[in-house]
Amino acid sequence: MKKSIELTRDIETLFGTRDENLHVLEDGLNINIDLRSDRIELEGAPRDVARAEQLFADYEHLRKAGHQFQNGDLSSMLRVVVGDPNATLRGLAEAGRQRSFGRRTVQPKSPNQRRYLEAIENHDMVFGVGPAGTGKTYLAVAMAISALLNKQVNRIILARPAVEAGERLGFLPGTLQEKIDPYLRPLYDALFDMLDPERVERYLEKNVIEIAPIAFMRGRTLNDSFVILDEAQNTTSEQMKMFVTRLGFNSKAVITGDVTQIDLPTARRSGLIEAVDILTGVNGLAFVHFDESDVVRHHLVQRIIRAYDEHKTRLAEQQLSLLEPKSAAPPAETNAAPRPASLPEPPEEPRLRN
């Protein structure tokens, strides 16, 4: 099927640098896009061409409405649209505009990130599990700030287990808070990226935003709060059970973690893995799983994660092959009849002397 779309003013901003956005549409929708002097020609399956035509119409509507795309948001939205048949460019842009993330505009950059944000909006407890760089913590902090600024909650509580990757807290200089701060630095970074530094400091002083190790959660009931547990793969079973039972009235909890980066002693099972096994199917909870296609860091990070996954798969296959029992060789067949065990051996013949 072929379809022609008339070129309109400023439509070239949709194409991207070196037409990279058009390549995203061609690869994602399996269509051919041909740019002419006065029109755009689309060729492909009727359903795919219709989706592309709707996307161009959505972009024209947003442009006329004064919407401006920033920091690669358009390219990210296009990847979400081509990956999710139920997503539209207009719907993503307007949904992002409705949320207030402080001084930042945050848009989902993959279908899983979109499902993650929707799950946080619609559920009181959400588990985000996946590799590093997929935006699990950043998006959770963005949603927490949105809830705080819109007065849906009264405070934000950010927690992390103080488990070290090969280091010991006791050997670090300073007070307990100074020892803990380096492990909570990613949470501080996300806050300062979305809010003015003065506002962050004011919220921290008044405990509107509280950042603490998970051990400080024991015995508390968290009402009117947005609670985030980061690096949950390093919690023990007891810590995870303690955390998920802290939730009070009018509160939300988001638990994030990467099960491939567990720093617990080998004898301890990750509380995140156990919670996913136990709580799957519980009404009111949502689980969102990310993979390397959701990584929003440097493009090399996707390839590195994929290489580690492939290496892990090869090791598992090798170990499985070593555990398989080797089949015993069948006994050799002989034509000679076996001698009965009861028959005596024949006597030796006498030797003659000369």
Coordinates of N, CA and C in Angstrom, one line a residue, residues 5 29 31 36-37 52 65 82 102 151 156 170 178 192 194-195 197 204 239 279 298 316 329 343:
I5 N 1.8 12.0 1.8 CA 1.5 13.0 2.8 C 2.1 14.3 2.4
L29 N 8.3 0.2 12.0 CA 7.0 -0.1 11.4 C 7.1 -0.9 10.1
I31 N 8.2 -0.1 7.1 CA 7.7 0.6 5.9 C 8.9 1.3 5.2
R36 N 10.0 13.5 -1.1 CA 10.0 14.2 -2.4 C 10.0 15.7 -2.1
S37 N 10.0 16.4 -3.2 CA 10.1 17.9 -3.0 C 8.8 18.5 -2.4
A52 N 1.9 5.0 10.6 CA 2.8 6.1 10.3 C 2.1 7.4 9.9
A65 N -0.1 23.2 18.3 CA -0.5 23.5 19.7 C 0.6 24.1 20.5
V82 N 6.6 3.1 18.0 CA 6.8 1.9 17.1 C 6.8 0.6 17.9
G102 N 9.0 19.1 38.5 CA 9.9 20.2 38.9 C 10.4 21.0 37.7
K151 N 0.7 17.7 45.7 CA 0.1 17.5 47.0 C -0.7 16.2 47.2
I156 N 8.5 12.4 50.9 CA 9.2 11.4 50.1 C 10.3 10.7 50.9
G170 N 32.9 0.4 58.0 CA 33.6 0.8 59.2 C 35.0 1.4 58.9
E178 N 28.0 10.4 57.4 CA 29.0 10.6 56.4 C 29.5 9.3 55.7
F192 N 18.6 16.5 42.8 CA 19.1 17.8 42.4 C 19.0 18.0 40.9
M194 N 16.2 17.4 39.3 CA 14.8 17.8 39.0 C 14.3 19.0 39.8
L195 N 15.0 19.3 40.9 CA 14.6 20.4 41.8 C 15.7 21.3 41.9
P197 N 18.5 23.4 43.9 CA 19.3 22.9 45.0 C 18.8 23.5 46.3
L204 N 15.1 18.6 52.7 CA 15.9 17.7 53.5 C 15.9 18.2 55.0
Q239 N 14.8 -8.1 55.6 CA 14.7 -6.7 55.3 C 13.6 -6.4 54.3
L279 N 5.3 -12.7 45.9 CA 4.2 -11.6 45.7 C 3.6 -11.6 44.3
H298 N 24.9 5.4 27.6 CA 25.7 5.3 26.4 C 25.3 4.0 25.7
A316 N 26.0 -21.4 31.9 CA 24.9 -22.2 32.4 C 24.8 -23.5 31.5
A329 N 28.7 -47.4 27.6 CA 28.9 -48.1 26.3 C 28.3 -49.5 26.4
L343 N 31.6 -76.5 35.4 CA 32.4 -77.5 34.8 C 33.9 -77.3 35.3

